[in-house]
Coordinates of C-alpha atoms in Angstrom, one line a residue:
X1 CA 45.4 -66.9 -4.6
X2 CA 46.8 -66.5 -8.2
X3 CA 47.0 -62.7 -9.2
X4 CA 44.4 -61.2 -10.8
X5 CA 46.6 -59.6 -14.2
X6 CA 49.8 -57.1 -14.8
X7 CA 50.1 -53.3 -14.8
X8 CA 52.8 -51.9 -15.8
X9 CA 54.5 -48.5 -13.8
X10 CA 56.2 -45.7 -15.8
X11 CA 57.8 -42.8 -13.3
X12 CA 59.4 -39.7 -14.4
X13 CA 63.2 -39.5 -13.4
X14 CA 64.0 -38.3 -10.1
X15 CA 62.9 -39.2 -6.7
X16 CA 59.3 -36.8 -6.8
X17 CA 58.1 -39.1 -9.4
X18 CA 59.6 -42.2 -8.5
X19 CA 58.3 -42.5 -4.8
X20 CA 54.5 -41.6 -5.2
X21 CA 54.7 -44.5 -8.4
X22 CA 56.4 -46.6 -5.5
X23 CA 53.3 -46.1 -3.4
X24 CA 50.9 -46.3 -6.2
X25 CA 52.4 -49.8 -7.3
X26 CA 52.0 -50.7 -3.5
X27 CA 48.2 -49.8 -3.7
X28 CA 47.2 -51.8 -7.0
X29 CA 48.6 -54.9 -5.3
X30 CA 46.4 -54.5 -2.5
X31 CA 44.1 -55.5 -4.9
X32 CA 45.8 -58.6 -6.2
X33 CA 47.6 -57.6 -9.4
X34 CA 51.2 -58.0 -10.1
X35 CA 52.4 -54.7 -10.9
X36 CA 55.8 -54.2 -13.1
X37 CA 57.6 -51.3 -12.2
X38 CA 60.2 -50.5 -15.1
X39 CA 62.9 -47.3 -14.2
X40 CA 66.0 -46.1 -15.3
X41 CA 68.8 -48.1 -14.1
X42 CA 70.6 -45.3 -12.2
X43 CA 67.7 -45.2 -9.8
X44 CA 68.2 -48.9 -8.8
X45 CA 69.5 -47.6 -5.4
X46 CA 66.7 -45.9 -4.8
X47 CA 64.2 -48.9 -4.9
X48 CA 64.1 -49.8 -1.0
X49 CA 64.7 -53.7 -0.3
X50 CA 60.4 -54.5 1.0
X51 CA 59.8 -53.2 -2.7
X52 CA 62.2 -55.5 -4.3
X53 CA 60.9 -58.3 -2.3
X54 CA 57.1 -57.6 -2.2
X55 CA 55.4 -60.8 -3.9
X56 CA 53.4 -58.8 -6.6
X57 CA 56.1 -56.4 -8.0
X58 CA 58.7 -56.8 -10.3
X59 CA 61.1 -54.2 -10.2
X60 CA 62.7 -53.9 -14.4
X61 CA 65.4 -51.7 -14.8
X62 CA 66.5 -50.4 -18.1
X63 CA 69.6 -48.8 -19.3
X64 CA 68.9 -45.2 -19.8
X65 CA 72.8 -43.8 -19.4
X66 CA 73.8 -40.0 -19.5
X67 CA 76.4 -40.3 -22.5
X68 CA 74.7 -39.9 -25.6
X69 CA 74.4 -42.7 -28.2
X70 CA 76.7 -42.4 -31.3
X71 CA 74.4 -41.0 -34.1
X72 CA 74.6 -44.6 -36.1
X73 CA 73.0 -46.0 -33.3
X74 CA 70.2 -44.0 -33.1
X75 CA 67.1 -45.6 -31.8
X76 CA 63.8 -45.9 -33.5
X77 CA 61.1 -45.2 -32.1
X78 CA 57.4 -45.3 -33.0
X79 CA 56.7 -41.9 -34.7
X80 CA 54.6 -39.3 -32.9
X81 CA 51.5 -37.7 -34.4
X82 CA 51.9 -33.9 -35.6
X83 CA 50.0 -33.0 -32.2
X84 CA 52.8 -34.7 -30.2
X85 CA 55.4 -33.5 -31.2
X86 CA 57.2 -30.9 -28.9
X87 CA 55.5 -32.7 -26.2
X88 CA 56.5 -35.4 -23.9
X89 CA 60.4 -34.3 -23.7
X90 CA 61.5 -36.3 -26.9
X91 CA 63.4 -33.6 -28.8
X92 CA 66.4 -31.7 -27.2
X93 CA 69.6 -32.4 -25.6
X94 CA 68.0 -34.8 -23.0
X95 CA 66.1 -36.6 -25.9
X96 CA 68.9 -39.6 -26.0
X97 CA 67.8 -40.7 -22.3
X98 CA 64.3 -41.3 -23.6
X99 CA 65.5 -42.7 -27.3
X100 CA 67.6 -45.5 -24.7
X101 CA 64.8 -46.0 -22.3
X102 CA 62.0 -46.1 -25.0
X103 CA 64.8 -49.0 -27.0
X104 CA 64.6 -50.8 -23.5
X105 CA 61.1 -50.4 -22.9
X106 CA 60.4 -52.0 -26.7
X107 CA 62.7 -55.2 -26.2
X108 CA 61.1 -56.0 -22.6
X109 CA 57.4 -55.7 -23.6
X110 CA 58.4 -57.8 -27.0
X111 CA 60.6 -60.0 -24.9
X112 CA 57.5 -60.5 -23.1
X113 CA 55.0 -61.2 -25.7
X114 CA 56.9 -63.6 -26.8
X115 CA 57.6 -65.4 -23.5
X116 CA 55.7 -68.9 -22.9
X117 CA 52.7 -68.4 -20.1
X118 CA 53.2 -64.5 -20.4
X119 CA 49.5 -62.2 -21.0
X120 CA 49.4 -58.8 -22.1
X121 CA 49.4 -56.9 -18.8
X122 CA 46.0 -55.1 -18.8
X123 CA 47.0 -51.2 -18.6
X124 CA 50.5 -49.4 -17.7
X125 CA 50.2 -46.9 -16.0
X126 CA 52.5 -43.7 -17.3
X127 CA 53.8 -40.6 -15.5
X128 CA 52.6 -37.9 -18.0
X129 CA 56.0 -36.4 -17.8
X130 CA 56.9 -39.7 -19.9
X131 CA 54.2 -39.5 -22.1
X132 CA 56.3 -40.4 -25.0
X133 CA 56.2 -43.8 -24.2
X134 CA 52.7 -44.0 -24.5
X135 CA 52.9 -44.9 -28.6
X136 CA 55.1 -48.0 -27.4
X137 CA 52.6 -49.2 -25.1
X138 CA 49.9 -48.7 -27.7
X139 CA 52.4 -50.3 -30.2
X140 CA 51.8 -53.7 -27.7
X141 CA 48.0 -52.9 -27.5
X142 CA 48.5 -52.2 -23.8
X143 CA 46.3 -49.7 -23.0
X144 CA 47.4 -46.5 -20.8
X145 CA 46.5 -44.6 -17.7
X146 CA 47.9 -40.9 -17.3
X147 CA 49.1 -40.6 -13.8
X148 CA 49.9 -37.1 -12.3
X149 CA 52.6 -37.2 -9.5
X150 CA 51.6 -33.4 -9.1
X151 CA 48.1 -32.1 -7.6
X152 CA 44.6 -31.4 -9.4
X153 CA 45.2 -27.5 -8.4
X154 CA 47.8 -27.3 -11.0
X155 CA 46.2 -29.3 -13.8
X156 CA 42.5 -27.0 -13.0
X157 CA 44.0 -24.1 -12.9
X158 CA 45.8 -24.4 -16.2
X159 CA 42.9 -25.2 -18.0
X160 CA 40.4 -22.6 -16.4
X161 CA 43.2 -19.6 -17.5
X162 CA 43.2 -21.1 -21.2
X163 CA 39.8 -21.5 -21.2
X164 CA 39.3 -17.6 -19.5
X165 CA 41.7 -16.0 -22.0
X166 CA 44.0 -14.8 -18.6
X167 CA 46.6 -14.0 -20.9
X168 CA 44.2 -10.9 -21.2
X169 CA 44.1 -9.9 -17.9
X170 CA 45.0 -6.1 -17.3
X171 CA 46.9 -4.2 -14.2
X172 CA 44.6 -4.1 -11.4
X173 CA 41.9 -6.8 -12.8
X174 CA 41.1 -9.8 -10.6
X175 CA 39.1 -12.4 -12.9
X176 CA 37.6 -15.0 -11.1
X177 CA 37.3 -18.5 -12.3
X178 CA 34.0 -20.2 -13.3
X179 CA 34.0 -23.2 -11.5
X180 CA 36.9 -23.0 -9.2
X181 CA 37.1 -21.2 -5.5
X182 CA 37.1 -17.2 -6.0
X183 CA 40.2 -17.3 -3.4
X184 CA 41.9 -18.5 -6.9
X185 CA 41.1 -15.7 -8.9
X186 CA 43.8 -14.4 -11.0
X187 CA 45.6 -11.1 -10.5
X188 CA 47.8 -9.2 -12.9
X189 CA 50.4 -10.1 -10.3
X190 CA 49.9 -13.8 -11.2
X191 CA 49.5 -13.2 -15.0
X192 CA 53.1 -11.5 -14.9
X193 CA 54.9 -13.9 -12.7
X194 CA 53.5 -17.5 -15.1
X195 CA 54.3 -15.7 -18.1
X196 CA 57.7 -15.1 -17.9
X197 CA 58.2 -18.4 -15.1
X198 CA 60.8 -19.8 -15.7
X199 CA 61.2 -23.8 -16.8
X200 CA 62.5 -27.0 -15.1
X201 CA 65.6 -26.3 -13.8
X202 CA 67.6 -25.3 -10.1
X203 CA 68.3 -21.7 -11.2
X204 CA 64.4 -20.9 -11.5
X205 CA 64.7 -17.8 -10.4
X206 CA 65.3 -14.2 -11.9
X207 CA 68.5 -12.9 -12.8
X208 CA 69.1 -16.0 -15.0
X209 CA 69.8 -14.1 -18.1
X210 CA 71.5 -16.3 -21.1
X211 CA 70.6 -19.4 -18.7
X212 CA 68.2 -22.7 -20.6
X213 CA 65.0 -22.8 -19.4
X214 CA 62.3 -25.2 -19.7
X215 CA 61.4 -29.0 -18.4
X216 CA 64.8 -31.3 -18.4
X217 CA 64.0 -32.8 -22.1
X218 CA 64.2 -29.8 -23.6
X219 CA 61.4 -28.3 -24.9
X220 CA 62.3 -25.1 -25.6
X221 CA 59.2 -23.4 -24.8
X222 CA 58.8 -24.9 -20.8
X223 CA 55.5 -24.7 -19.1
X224 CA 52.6 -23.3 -20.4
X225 CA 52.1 -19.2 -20.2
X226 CA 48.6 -18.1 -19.1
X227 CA 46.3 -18.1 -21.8
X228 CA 47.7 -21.0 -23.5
X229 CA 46.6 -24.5 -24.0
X230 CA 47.5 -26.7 -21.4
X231 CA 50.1 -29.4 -22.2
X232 CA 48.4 -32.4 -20.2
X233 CA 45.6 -32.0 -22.5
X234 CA 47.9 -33.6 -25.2
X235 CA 49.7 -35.7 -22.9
X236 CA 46.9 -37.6 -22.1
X237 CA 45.2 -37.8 -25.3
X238 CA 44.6 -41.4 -25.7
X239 CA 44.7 -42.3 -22.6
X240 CA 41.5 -44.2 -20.7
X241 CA 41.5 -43.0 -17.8
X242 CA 43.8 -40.1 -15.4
X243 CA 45.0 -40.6 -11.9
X244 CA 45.9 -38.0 -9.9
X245 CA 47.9 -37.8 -7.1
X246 CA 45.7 -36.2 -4.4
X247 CA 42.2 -36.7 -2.6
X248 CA 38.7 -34.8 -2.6
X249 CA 39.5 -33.6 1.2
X250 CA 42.5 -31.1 0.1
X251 CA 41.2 -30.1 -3.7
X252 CA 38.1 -31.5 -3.7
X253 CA 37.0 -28.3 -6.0
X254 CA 39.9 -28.8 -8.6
X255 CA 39.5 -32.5 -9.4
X256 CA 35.9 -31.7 -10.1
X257 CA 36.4 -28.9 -12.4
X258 CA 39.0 -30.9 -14.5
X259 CA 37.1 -34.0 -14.6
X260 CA 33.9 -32.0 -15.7
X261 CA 36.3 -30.2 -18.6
X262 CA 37.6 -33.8 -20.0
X263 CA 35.8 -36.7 -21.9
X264 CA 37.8 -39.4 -19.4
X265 CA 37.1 -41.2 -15.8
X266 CA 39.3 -38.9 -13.7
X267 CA 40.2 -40.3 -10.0
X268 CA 42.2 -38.6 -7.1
X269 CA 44.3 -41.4 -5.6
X270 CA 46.4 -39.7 -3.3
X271 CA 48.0 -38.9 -1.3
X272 CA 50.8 -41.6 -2.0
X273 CA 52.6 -42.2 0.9
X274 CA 54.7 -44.6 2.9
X275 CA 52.1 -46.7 5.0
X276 CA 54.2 -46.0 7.9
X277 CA 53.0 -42.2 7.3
X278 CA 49.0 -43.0 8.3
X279 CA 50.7 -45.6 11.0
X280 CA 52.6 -42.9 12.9
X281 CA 50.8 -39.4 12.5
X282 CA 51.7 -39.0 16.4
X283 CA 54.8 -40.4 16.2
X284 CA 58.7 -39.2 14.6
X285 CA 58.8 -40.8 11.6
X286 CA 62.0 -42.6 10.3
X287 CA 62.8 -42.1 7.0
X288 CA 65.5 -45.0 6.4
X289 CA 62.4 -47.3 7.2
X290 CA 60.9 -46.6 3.8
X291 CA 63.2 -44.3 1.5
X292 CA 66.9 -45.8 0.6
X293 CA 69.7 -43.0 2.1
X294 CA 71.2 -40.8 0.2
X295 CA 74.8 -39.4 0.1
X296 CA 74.3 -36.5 3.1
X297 CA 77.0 -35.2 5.8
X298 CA 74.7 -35.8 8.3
X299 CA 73.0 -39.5 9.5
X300 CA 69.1 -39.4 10.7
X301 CA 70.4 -39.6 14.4
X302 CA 72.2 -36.6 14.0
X303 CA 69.6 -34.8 12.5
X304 CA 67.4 -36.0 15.6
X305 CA 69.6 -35.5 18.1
X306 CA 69.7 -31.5 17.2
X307 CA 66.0 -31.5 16.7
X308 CA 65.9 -32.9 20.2
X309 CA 68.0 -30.1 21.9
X310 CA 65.2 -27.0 20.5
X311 CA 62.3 -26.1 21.4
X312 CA 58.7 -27.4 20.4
X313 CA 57.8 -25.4 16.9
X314 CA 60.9 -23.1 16.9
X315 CA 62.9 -24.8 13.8
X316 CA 62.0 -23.2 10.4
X317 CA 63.1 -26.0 7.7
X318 CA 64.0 -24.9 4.1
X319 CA 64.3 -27.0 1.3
X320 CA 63.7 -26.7 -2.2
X321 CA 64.3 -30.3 -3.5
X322 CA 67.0 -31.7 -6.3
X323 CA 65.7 -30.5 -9.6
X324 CA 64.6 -26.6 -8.5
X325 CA 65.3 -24.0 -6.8
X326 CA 66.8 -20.0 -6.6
X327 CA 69.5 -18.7 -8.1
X328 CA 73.2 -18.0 -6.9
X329 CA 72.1 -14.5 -6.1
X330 CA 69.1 -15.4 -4.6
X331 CA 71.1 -17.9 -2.0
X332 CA 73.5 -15.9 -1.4
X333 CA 70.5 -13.8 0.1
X334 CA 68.9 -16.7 1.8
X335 CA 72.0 -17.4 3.6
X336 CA 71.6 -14.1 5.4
X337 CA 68.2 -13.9 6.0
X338 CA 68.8 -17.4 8.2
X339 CA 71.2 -15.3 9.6
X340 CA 69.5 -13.0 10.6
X341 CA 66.5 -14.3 11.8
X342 CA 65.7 -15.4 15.2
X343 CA 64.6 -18.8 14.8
X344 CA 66.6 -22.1 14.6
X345 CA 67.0 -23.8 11.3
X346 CA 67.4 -26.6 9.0
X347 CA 69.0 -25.4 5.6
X348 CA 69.0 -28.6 2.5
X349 CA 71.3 -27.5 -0.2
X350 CA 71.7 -30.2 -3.2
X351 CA 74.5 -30.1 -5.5
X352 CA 74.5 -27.4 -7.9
X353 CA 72.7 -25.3 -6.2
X354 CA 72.1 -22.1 -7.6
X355 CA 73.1 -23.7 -11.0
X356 CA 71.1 -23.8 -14.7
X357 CA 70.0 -26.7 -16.1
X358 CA 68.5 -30.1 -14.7
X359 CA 71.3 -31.9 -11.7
X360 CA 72.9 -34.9 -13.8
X361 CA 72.1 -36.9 -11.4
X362 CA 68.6 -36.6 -12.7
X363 CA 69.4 -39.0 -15.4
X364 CA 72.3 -41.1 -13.5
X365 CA 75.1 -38.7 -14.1
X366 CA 77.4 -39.0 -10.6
X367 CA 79.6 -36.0 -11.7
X368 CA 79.8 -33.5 -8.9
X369 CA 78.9 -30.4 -9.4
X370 CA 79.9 -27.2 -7.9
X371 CA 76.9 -24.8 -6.7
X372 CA 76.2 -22.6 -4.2
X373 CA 77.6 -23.1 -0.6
X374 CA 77.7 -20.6 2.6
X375 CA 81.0 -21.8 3.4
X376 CA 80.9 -19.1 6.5
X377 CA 77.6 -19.2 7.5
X378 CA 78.3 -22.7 9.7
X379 CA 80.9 -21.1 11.6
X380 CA 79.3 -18.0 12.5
X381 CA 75.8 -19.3 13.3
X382 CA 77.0 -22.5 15.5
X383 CA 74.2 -25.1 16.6
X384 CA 71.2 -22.5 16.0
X385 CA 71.4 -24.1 12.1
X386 CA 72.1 -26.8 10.6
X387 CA 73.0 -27.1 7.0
X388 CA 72.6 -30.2 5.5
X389 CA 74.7 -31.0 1.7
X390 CA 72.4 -33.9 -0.3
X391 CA 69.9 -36.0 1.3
X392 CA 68.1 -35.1 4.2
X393 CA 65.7 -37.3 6.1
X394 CA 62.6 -35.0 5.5
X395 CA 59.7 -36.8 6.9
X396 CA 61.7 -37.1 9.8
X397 CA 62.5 -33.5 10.3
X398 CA 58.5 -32.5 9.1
X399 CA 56.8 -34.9 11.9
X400 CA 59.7 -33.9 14.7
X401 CA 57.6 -31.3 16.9
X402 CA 60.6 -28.7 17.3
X403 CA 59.8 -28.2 13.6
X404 CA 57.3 -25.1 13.3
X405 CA 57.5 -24.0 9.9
X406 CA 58.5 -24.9 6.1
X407 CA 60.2 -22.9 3.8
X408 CA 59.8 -24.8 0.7
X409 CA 59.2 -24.4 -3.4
X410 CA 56.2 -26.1 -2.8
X411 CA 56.4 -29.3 -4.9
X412 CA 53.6 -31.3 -4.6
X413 CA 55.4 -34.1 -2.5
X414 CA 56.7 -32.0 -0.2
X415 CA 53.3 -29.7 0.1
X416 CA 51.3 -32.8 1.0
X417 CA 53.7 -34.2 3.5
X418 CA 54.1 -30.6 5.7
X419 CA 50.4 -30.7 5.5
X420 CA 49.7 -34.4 6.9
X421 CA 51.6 -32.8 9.8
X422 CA 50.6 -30.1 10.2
X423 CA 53.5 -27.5 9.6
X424 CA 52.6 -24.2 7.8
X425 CA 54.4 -23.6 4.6
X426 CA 56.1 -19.9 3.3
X427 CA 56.0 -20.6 -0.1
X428 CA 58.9 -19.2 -2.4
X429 CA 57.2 -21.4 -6.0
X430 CA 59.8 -21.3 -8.4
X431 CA 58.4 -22.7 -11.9
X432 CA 55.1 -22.8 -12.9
X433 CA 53.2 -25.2 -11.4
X434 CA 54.4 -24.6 -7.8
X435 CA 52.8 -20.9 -8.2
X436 CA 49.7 -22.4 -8.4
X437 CA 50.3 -25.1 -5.4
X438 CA 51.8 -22.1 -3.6
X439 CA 48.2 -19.8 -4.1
X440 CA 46.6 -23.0 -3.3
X441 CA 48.6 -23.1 0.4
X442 CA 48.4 -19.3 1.1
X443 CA 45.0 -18.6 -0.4
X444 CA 42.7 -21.8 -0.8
X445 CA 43.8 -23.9 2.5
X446 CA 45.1 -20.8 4.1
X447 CA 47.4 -22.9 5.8
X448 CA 50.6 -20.5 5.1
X449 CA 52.0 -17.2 3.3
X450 CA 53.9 -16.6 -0.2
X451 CA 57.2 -14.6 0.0
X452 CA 56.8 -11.5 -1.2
X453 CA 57.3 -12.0 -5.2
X454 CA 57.8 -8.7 -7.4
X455 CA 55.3 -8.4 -10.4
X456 CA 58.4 -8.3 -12.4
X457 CA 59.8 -11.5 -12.6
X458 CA 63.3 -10.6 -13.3
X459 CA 63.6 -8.9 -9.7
X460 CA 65.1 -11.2 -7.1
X461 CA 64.1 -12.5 -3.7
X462 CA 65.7 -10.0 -1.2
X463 CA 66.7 -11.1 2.4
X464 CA 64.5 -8.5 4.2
X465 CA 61.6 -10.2 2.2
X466 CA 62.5 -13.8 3.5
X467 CA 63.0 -12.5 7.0
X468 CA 59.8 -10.7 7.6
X469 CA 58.0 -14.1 5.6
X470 CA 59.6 -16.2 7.8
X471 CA 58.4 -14.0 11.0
X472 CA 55.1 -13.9 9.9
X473 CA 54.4 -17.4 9.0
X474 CA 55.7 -18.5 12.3
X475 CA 54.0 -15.7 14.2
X476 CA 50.8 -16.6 12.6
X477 CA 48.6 -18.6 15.0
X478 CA 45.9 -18.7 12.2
X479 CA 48.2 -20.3 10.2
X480 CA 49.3 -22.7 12.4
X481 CA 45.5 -23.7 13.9
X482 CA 45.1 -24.5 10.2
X483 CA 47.7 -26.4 9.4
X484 CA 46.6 -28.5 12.6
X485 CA 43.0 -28.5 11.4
X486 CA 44.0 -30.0 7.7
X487 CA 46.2 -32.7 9.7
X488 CA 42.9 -34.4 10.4
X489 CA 42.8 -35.5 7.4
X490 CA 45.4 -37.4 7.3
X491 CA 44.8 -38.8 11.1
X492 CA 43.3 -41.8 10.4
X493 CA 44.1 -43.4 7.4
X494 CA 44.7 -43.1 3.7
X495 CA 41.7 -41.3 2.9
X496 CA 38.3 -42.9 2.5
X497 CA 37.6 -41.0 -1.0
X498 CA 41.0 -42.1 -2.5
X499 CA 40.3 -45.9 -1.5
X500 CA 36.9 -45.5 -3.9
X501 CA 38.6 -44.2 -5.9
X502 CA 40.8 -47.0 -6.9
X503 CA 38.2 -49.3 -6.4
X504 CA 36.4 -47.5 -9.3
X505 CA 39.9 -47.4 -11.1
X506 CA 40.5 -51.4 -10.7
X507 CA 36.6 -52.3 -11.6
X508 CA 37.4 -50.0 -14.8
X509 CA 40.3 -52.1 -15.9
X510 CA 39.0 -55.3 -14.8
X511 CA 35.8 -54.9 -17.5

């Protein structure tokens, strides 16, 4: 049966974005198209082998290396309007990534047109973290689809504190949100901590004084402050549609409130996980299965073989992901918290740790860099931890049943796949959006607890605060009856709402 037509697939860099665009290229052949997935060349080994051989997808990679161009070869690019500009990451000292990508992305689509037999795929599908593309695409009269890796919480409540004029919110004041759950209200609390948050970068913390903030293109000014416009509202100007990568079971509320604020079909498609995640919600899962390994000091069966020798819901994991997390300081008081608690632990440090600025590895850069490391902690602490340097196998380590517990910056990967098992999260959010998955978790799903965060945003996580979160979110049998609860969700299948959705998507397209 000949394929139906082509969409293309634009990700973000970095694994968050590239493995939810994996699934989502997955799901559109389902439905018979051929979907082109075009990355950076530097995640190449990141592309597992059943993707490179699945019958519908192409897998293009383009050149998008971390040495700068010289200036005489600077790459033209289709200009932005006025409204764009300072959007979409194309200014800054990350700008020559996307000047090489957007060069690479031009040639293919006009190698394309000009191939013998070739049509002009019928959408592309772009991460609105690349939204700079989207003039190329347009260029090719190709038309585009905004897809959000992240959640309909953040996206909602962005909009409803522009629209609400939080940025006006006084000590003391709760102001509730027309049209969105009153367990989201905003406090003052919330107003200080988003208005000073810091940007896109591992150091996200306090104490980060002279340090860049903002997303990894630059953009001087980062994510938006309470009160202001959101940035997604020009992001996906133009667009024909958004996809977002969640379902109407977990935020059922926040995807209706932003499709009722935009003129566009809105869909939540999500979540976008391996297929062997709704095969084995009662089983371990294997992570080499369906993600490609990573540098790490410890293999999958090591990993499971310590899992294996604790108890059932005694491990507290902590991770905070490759492009985010706290600052030296801040680790250094992490370290002693683990310490000091009484439960077991799994401890994921990435490279750079503690660092400013985006990892180079981000945009293909190997260099190693030096970060933060409890070089001591391993030795006093024995087998009741294990600290893991890189990649760890974390679907693995979330379905094992010795884990009871996630301490986490709540991206909105990571959030979605503790919840499809169940394990409560302590959130410790440390840029803007993962506040508001974070209040989402603690307040909306109730399915876990914030650390305790200062109004003033230049105070620092302390260790007593991480030990008494970690107690109480693994003391907390509410928590974990609804952690349990939401894993129903999941139980079954990719959800029934999200299949419609993408039926309403493909029948959208297909007109």
């Amino acid at each position: 049966m000949e394929a139906i037509g082509d969409i293309l697939v634009l990700p973000f860099y970095g694994q968050g974005h590239l493995f939810p665009c994996m699934e989502l290229c997955k799901k559109f052949t389902s439905f018979n198209f051929k979907v082109t997935l075009i990355i950076p060349s530097h995640l190449s080994s990141s592309i597992p082998p059943h993707l490179r051989h699945h019958s519908l997808i192409q897998v293009v990679e383009i050149s998008a290396t971390s040495t700068p161009p010289p200036l005489h070869k600077a790459v033209e690019l289709p200009a932005l309007p006025p409204k764009q500009k300072g959007h979409g990451f194309m200014h800054g000292p990350f700008s020559h990534h996307h000047q090489q990508l957007g060069q690479g992305i031009d040639t293919f689509l006009s190698e394309r047109r000009n191939g013998s037999g070739q049509t002009r795929p019928i959408c592309a599908a772009v991460d609105v973290m690349m939204s700079w593309s989207k003039e190329i695409f347009l260029k090719y009269e190709i038309p585009f689809v905004s897809f959000f890796t992240s959640g309909a919480c953040a996206a909602a409540m962005e909009f409803a504190a522009w629209k609400n004029h939080a940025d006006e919110v006084k000590p003391g004041e709760i102001r509730i949100l027309p049209g969105l759950p009153e367990s989201m209200a905003l406090s003052y609390s919330d107003i200080k901590r988003n208005r000073h948050g810091p940007g896109h970068h591992r150091g996200g913390g306090p104490n980060r004084q002279n340090e860049p903030s903002g997303p990894p293109g630059g953009v001087e000014d980062g994510p938006p402050k309470p009160g202001q416009k959101p940035r997604w509202l020009d992001e996906v100007e133009g667009s024909i549609a958004l996809l977002i990568n969640t379902c109407h079971d977990l935020e059922g509320p926040f995807i209706d409130y932003v499709a009722n604020q935009i003129e566009k079909p809105l869909w939540g498609v999500g979540p976008l996980l391996p297929e062997t995640y709704w095969k084995s919600t009662s089983s371990v899962l294997h992570d080499h299965e369906v993600r490609s390994n990573r540098q790490s000091n410890f293999t999958e069966e090591k990993v499971m073989q310590w899992l294996n020798s604790k108890p059932q819901g005694s491990v507290i994991y902590v991770s905070f992901g490759s492009e985010v997390g706290p600052s030296l300081v801040e680790y250094a008081q992490l370290a002693d918290a683990l310490e000091a608690s009484n439960h077991p632990f799994i401890w994921v440090i990435q490279a750079g740790s503690g660092r400013p600025g985006p990892p180079p590895v981000l945009f293909g850069d190997d260099q190693q860099e030096e970060g933060y490391y409890p070089n001591v902690l391993d030795e006093r602490i024995g087998n009741k931890g294990l600290i893991i340097r890189g990649w760890a196998p974390q679907l693995l380590i979330l379905s094992h049943p010795s884990t009871g517990g996630f301490l986490s910056h709540c991206g909105w990967n990571s959030t979605m796949e503790a919840i499809g098992r169940g394990i409560p999260i302590l959130a410790w959010p440390i840029r803007g959006d993962q506040f508001h998955d974070a209040k989402l978790v603690a307040n909306y799903l109730k399915m876990g607890h914030m650390i305790l965060l200062s109004d003033d945003p230049g105070e620092m996580v302390k260790k007593d605060d991480i030990v008494q979160g970690i107690d109480k979110m693994m003391k907390d049998e509410g928590v974990h009856k609804q952690a349990m609860a939401l894993r129903s969700i999941f139980q079954s299948d990719y959800p029934e709402s999200s299949m419609c959705s993408l039926k309403s998507f493909i029948q959208l397209i297909s007109k």
